[in-house]
mmCIF file of C-alpha atoms in Angstrom:
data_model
loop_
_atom_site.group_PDB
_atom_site.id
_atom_site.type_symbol
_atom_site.label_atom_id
_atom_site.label_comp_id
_atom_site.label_asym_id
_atom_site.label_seq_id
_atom_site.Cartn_x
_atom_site.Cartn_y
_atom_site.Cartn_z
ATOM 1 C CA UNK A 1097 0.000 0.000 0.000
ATOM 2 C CA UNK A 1098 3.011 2.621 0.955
ATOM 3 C CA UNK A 1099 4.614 1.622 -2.256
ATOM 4 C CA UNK A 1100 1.711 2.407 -4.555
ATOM 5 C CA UNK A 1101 1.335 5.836 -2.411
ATOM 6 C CA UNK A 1102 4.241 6.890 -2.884
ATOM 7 C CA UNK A 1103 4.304 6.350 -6.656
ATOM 8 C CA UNK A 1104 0.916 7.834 -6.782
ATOM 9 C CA UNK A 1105 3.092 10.922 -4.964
ATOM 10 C CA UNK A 1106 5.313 10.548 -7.257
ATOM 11 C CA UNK A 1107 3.424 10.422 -10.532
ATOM 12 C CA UNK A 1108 1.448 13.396 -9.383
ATOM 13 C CA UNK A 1109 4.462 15.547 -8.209
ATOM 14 C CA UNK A 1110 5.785 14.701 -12.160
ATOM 15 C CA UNK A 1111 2.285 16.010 -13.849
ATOM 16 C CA UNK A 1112 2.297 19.143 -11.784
ATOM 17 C CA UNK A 1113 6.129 19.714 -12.879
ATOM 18 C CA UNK A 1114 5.498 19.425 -16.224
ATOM 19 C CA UNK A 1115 2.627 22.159 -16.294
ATOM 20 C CA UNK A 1116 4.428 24.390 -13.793
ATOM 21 C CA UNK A 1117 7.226 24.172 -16.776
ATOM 22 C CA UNK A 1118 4.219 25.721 -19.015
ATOM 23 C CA UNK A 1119 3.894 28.150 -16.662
ATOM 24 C CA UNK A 1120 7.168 29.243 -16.088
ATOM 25 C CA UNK A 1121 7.500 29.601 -20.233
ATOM 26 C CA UNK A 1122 4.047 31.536 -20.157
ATOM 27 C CA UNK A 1123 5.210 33.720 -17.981
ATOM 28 C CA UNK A 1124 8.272 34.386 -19.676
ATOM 29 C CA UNK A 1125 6.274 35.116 -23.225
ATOM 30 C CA UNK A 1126 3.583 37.525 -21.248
ATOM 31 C CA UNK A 1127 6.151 39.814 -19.609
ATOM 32 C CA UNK A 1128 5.955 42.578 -22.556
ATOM 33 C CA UNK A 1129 7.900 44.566 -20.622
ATOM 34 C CA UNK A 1130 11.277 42.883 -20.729
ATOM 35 C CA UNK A 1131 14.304 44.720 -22.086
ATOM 36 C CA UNK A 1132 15.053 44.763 -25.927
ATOM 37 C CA UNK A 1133 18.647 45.047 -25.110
ATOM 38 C CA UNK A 1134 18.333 42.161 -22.669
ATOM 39 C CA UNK A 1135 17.765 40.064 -25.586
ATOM 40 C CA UNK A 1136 21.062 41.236 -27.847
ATOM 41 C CA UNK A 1137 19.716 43.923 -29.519
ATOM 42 C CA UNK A 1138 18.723 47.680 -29.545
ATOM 43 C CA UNK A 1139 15.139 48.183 -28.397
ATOM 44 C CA UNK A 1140 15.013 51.860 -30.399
ATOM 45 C CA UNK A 1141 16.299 49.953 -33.490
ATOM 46 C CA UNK A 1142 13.978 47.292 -33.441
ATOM 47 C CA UNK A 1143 10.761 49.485 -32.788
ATOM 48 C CA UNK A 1144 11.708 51.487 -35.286
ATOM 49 C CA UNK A 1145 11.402 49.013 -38.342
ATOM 50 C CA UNK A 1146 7.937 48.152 -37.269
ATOM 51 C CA UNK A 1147 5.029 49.425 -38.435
ATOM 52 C CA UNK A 1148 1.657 48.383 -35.664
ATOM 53 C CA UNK A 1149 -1.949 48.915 -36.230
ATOM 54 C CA UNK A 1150 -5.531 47.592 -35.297
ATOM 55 C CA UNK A 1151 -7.506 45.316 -38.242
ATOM 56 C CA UNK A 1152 -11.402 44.639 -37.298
ATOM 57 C CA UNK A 1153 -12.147 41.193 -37.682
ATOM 58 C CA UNK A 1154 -15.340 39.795 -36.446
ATOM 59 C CA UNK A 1155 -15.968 42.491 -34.503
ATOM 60 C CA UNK A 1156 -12.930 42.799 -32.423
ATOM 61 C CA UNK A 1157 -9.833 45.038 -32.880
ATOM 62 C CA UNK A 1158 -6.559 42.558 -33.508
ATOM 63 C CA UNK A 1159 -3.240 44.406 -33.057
ATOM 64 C CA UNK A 1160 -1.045 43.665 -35.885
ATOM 65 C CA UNK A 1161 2.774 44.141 -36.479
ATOM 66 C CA UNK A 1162 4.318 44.148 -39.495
ATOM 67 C CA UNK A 1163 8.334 44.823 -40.624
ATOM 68 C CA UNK A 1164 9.462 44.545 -44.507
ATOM 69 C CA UNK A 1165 7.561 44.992 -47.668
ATOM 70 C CA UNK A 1166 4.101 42.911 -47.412
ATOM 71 C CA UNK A 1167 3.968 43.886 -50.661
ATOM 72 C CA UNK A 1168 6.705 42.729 -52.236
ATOM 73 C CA UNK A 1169 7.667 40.239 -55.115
ATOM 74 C CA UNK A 1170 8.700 38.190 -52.197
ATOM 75 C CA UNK A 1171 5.817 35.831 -50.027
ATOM 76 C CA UNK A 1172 4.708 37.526 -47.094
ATOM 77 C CA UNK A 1173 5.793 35.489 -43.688
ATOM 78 C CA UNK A 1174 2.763 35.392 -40.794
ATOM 79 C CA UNK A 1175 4.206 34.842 -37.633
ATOM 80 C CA UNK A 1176 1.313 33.056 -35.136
ATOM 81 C CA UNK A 1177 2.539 33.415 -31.437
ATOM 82 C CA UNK A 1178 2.800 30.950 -28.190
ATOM 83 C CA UNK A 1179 0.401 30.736 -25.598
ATOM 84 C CA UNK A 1180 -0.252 34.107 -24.069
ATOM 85 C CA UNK A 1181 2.453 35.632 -26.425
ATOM 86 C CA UNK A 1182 2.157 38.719 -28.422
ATOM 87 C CA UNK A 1183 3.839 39.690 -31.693
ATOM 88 C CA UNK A 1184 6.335 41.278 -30.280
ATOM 89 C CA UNK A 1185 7.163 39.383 -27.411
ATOM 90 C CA UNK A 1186 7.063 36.617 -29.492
ATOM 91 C CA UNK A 1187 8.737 37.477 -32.758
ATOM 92 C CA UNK A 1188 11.021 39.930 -32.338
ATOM 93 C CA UNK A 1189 14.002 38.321 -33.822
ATOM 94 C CA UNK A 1190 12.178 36.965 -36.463
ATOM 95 C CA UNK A 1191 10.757 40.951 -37.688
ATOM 96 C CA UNK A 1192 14.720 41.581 -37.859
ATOM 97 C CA UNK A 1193 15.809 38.162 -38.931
ATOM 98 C CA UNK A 1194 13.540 37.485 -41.875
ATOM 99 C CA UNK A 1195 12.210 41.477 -43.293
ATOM 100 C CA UNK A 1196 15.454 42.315 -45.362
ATOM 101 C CA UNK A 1197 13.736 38.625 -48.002
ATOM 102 C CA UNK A 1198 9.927 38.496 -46.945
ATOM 103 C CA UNK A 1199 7.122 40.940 -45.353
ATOM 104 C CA UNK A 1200 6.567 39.476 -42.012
ATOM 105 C CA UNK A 1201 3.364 40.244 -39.823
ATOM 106 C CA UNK A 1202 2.363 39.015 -36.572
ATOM 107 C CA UNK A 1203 -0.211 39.773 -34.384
ATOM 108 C CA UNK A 1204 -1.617 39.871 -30.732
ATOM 109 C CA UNK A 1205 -4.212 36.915 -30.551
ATOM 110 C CA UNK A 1206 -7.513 38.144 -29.820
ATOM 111 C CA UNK A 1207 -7.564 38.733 -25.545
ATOM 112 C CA UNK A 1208 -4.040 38.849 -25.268
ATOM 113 C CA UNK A 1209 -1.461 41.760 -24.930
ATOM 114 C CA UNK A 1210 -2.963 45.215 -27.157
ATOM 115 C CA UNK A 1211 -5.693 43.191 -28.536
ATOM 116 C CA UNK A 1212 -7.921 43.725 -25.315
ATOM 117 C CA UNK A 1213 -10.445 44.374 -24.310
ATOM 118 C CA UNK A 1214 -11.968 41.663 -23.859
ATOM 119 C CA UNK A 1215 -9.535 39.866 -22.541
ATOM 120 C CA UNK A 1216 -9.151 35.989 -23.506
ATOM 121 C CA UNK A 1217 -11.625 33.228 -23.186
ATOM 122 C CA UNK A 1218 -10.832 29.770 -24.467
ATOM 123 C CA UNK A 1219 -13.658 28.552 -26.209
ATOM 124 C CA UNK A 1220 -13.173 25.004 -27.514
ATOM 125 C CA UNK A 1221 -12.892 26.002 -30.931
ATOM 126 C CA UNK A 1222 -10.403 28.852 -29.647
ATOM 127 C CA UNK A 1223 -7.525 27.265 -31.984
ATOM 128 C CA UNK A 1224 -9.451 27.572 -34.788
ATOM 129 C CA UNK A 1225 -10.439 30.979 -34.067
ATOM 130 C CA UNK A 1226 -6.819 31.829 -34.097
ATOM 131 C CA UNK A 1227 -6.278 30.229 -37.823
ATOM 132 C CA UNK A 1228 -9.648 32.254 -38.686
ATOM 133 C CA UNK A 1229 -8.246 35.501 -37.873
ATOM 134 C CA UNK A 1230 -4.907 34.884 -39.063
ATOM 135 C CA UNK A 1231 -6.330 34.419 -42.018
ATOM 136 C CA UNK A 1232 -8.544 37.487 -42.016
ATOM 137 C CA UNK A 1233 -5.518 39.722 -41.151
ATOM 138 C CA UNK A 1234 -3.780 38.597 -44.352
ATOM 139 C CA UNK A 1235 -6.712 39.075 -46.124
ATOM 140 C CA UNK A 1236 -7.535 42.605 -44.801
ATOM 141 C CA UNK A 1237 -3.568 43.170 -45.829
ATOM 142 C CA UNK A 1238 -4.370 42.384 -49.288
ATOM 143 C CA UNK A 1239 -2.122 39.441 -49.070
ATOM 144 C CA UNK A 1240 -3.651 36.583 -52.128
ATOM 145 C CA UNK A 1241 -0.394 33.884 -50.764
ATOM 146 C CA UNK A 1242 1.628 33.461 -47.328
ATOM 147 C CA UNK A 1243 3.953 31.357 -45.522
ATOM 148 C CA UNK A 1244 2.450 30.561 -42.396
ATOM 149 C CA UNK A 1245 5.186 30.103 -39.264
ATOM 150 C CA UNK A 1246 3.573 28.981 -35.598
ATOM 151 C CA UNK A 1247 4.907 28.278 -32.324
ATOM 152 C CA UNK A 1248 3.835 26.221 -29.780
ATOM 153 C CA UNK A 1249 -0.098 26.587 -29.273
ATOM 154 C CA UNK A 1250 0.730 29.116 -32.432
ATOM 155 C CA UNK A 1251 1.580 25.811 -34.386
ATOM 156 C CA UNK A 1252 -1.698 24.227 -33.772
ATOM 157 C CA UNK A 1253 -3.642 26.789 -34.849
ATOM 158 C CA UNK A 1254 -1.057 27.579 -38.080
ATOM 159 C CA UNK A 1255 -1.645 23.661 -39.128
ATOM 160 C CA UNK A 1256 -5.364 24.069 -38.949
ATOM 161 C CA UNK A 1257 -5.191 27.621 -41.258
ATOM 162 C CA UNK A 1258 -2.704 25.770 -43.596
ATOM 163 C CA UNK A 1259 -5.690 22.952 -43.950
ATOM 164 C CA UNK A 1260 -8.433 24.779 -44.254
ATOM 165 C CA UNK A 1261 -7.043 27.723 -46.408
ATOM 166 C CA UNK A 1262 -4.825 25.882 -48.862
ATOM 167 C CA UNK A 1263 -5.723 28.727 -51.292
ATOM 168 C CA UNK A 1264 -3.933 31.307 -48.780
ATOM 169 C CA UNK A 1265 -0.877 29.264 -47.410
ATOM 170 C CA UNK A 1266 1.892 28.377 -49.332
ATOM 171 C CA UNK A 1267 4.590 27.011 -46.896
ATOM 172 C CA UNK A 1268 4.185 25.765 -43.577
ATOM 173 C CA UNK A 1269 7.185 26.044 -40.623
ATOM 174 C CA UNK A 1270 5.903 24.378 -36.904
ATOM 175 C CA UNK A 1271 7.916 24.640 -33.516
ATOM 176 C CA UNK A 1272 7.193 23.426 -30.180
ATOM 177 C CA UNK A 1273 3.662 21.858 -31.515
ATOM 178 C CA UNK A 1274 1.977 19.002 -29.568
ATOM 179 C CA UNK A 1275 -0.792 17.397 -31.548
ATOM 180 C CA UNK A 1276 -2.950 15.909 -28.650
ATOM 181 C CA UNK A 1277 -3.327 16.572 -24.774
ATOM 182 C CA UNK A 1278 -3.758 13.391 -22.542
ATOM 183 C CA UNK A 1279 -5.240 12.468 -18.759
ATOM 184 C CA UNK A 1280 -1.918 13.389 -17.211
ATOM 185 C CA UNK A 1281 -1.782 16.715 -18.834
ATOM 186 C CA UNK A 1282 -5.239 17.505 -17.724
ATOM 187 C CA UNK A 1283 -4.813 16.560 -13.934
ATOM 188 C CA UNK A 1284 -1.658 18.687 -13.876
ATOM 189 C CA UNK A 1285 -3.468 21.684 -14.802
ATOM 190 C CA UNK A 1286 -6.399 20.888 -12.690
ATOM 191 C CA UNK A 1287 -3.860 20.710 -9.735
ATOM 192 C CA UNK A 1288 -2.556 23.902 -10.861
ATOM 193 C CA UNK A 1289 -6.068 25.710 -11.312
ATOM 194 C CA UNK A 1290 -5.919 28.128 -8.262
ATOM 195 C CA UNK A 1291 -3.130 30.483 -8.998
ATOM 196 C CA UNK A 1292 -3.018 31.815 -5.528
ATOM 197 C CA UNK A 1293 -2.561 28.345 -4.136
ATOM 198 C CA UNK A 1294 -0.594 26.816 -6.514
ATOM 199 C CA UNK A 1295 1.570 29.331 -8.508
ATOM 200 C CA UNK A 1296 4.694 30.746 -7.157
ATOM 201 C CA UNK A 1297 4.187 34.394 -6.533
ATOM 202 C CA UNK A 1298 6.783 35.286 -8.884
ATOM 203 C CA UNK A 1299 4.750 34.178 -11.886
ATOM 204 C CA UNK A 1300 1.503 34.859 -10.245
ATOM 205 C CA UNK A 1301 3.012 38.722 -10.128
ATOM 206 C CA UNK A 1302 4.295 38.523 -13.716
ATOM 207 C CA UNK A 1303 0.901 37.595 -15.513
ATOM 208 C CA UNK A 1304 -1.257 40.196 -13.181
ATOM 209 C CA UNK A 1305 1.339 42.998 -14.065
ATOM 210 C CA UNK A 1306 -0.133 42.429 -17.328
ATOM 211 C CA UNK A 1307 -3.870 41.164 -16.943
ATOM 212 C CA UNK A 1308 -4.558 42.234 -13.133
ATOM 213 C CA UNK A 1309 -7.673 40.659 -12.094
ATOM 214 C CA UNK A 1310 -8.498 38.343 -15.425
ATOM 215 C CA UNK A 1311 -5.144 36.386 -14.418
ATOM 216 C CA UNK A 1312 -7.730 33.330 -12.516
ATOM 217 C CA UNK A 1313 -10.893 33.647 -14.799
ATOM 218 C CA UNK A 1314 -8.115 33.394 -17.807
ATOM 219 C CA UNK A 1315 -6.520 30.327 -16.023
ATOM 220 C CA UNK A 1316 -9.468 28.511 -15.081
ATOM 221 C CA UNK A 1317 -11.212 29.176 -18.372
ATOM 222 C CA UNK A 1318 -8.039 27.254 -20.554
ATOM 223 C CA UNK A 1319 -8.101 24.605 -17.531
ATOM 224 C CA UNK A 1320 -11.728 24.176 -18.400
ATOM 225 C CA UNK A 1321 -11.112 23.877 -22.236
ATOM 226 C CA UNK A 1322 -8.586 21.410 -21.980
ATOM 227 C CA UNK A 1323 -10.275 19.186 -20.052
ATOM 228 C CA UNK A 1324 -13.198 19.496 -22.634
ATOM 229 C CA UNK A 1325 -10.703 18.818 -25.303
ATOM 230 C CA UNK A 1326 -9.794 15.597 -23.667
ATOM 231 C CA UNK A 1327 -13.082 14.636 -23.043
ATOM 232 C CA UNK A 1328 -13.821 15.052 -27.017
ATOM 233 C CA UNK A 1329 -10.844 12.974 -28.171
ATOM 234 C CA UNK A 1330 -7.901 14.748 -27.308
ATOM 235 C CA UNK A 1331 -7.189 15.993 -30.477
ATOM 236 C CA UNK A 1332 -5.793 19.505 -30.914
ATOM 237 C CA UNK A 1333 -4.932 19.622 -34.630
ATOM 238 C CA UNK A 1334 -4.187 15.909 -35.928
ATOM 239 C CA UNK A 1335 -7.167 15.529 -37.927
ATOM 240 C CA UNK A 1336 -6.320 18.896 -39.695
ATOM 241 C CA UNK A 1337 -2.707 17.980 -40.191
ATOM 242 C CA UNK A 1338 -3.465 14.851 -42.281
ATOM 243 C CA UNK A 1339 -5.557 17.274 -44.819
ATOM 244 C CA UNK A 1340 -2.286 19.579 -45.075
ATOM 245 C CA UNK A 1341 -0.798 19.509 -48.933
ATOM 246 C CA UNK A 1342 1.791 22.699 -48.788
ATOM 247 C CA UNK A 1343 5.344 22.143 -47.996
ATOM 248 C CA UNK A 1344 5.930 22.106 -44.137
ATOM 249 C CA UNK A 1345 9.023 22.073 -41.944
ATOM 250 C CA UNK A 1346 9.114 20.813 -38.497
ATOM 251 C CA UNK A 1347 11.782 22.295 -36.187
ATOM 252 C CA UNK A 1348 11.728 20.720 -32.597
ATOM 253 C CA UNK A 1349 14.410 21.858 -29.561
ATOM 254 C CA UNK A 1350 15.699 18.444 -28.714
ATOM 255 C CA UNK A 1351 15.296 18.919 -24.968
ATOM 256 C CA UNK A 1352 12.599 20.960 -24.862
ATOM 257 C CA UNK A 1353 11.036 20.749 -21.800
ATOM 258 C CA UNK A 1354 7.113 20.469 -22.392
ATOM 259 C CA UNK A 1355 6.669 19.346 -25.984
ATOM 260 C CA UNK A 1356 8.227 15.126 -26.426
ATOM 261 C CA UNK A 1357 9.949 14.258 -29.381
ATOM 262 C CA UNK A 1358 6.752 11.984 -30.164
ATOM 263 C CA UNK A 1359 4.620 14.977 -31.276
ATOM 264 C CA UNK A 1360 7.128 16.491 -34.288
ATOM 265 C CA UNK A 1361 7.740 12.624 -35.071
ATOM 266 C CA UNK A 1362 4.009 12.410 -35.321
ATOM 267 C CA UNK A 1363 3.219 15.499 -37.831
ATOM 268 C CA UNK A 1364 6.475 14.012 -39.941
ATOM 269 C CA UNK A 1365 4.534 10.815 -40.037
ATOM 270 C CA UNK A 1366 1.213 12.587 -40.996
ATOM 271 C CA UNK A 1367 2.257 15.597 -43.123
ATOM 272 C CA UNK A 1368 3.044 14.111 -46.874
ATOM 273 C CA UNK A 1369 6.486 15.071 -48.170
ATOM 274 C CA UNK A 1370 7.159 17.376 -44.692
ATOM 275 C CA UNK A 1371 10.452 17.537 -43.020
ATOM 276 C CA UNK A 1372 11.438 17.724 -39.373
ATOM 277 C CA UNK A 1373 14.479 19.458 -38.282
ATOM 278 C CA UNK A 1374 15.987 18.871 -34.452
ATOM 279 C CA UNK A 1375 18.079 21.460 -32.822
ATOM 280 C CA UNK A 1376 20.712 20.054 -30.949
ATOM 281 C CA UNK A 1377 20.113 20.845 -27.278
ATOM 282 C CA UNK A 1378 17.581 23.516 -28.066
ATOM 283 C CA UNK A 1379 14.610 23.735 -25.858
ATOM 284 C CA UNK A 1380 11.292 25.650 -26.541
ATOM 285 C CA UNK A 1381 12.002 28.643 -27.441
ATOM 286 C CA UNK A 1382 14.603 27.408 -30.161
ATOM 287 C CA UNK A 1383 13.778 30.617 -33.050
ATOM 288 C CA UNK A 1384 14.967 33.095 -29.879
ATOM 289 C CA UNK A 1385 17.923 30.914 -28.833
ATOM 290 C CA UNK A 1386 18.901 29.873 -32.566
ATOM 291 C CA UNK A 1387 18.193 32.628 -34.292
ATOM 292 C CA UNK A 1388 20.936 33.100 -36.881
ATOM 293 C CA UNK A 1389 20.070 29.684 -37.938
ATOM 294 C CA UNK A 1390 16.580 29.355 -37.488
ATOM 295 C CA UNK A 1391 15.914 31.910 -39.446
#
């Protein structure tokens, strides 16, 4: 009986590591008001090539960021961010890395960052949502053909845009995507559901410098979706991904931290003529920490 306790323990101490890990890498992505200069590079410099503005879609006001021609002979790049990211939290290095070849736009995901109020619900279609307006931003741009680039919840939602608007995307590039969420994954979050109980008050401080009082209501509401995701399957973009006929490349951090191997394996498996790329000891944030390279 001890024995099986204490791997219970054990087993549950491991679940509520792994989404603590999420947390600590949300709270990283939310904190919009880190230093430019912490990252290598000159904050004035960098704002200065971008070029921000609200688009309407559906009814709410998306803040967008673009750097480069959009316009251009060249295929525009849209840049879909992380959970709780923003564009420029997000995709800094990419605005510099990528403009001087393609246009590249990103945007603050409906709820998050400038693109409140209202601030973010998670509806169980919330992924596609994200594709949807995506899409509409590029559309509102004038754009008739992108490359689509997403990171980590920003990959889901790219794959299901590149599926349902083959018209639109031309290329595909994932990082940090996980194709399914399982029981484990939802009991960690559940044990993680009160932030004043179970966050540390470092992050806990970090995401209500930025969304004060919606911090728990935000928290509980994408504890609540994920557990209905489960409950329907599991599934958070695999039956899209099999549909997907563009080129796509799969970069994965080999130790990242909350994303296995077994998910960029999978899409390789599933996404005809794809290719998967590992970083050697990169983690999840591999397009910040390999830039040069990445892009």
């Amino acid at each position: 009986y001890f024995k099986a306790k204490q791997i219970s323990i054990l087993q549950t101490l491991a679940m509520s590591q792994s989404a603590m890990r999420r947390i600590r890498i949300l709270s990283r992505c939310v904190d919009t008001t880190r230093s430019m200069a912490h990252r290598g590079f000159a904050a004035s410099a960098a704002a200065s090539s971008l070029s921000r503005q609200f688009i309407e879609v559906d009814g709410r006001r998306l803040h967008v960021v673009t750097s480069g021609d959009i316009a251009g002979k060249n295929t525009p790049v849209i840049c879909l961010p992380g959970a709780m990211g923003t564009a420029e939290t997000d995709f800094q290095l990419q605005f510099e890395g990528l403009a001087h070849e393609h246009g590249v736009v990103s945007f603050d995901p409906r709820g998050y960052g400038k693109s409140r109020p209202p601030s973010r619900t998670y509806p169980v279609d919330f992924y596609h949502l994200d594709a949807s307006d995506a899409a509409a931003i590029m559309d509102a741009l004038g754009c008739k053909s992108c490359y689509v680039m997403g990171w980590s919840d920003g990959a889901i939602s790219a794959t299901i845009l590149a599926a349902k608007r083959p018209d639109l995307v031309q290329k595909l590039v994932v990082f940090g995507i996980q194709g399914f969420i399982t029981k484990e994954d939802v009991d960690a979050y559940e044990g993680l559901r009160d932030v004043e109980k179970a966050w540390s008050k470092r992050m806990l401080e970090t995401h209500r410098a930025i969304y004060g009082d919606d911090v728990q209501p935000m928290w509980s509401s994408f504890c609540d979706v994920m557990k209905q995701i489960y409950e329907n399957g599991g599934d958070f973009c695999q039956k899209e991904a099999k549909t997907v006929k563009c080129p796509t490349l799969i970069l994965h951090g080999e130790k990242d931290p909350l994303v296995p191997v077994s998910h960029p394996q999978w899409f390789h498996e599933h996404i005809a003529g794809s290719k998967l790329h590992i970083f050697p000891g990169g983690k999840h944030n591999i397009h910040q920490k390999f830039a040069d390279e990445f892009n």
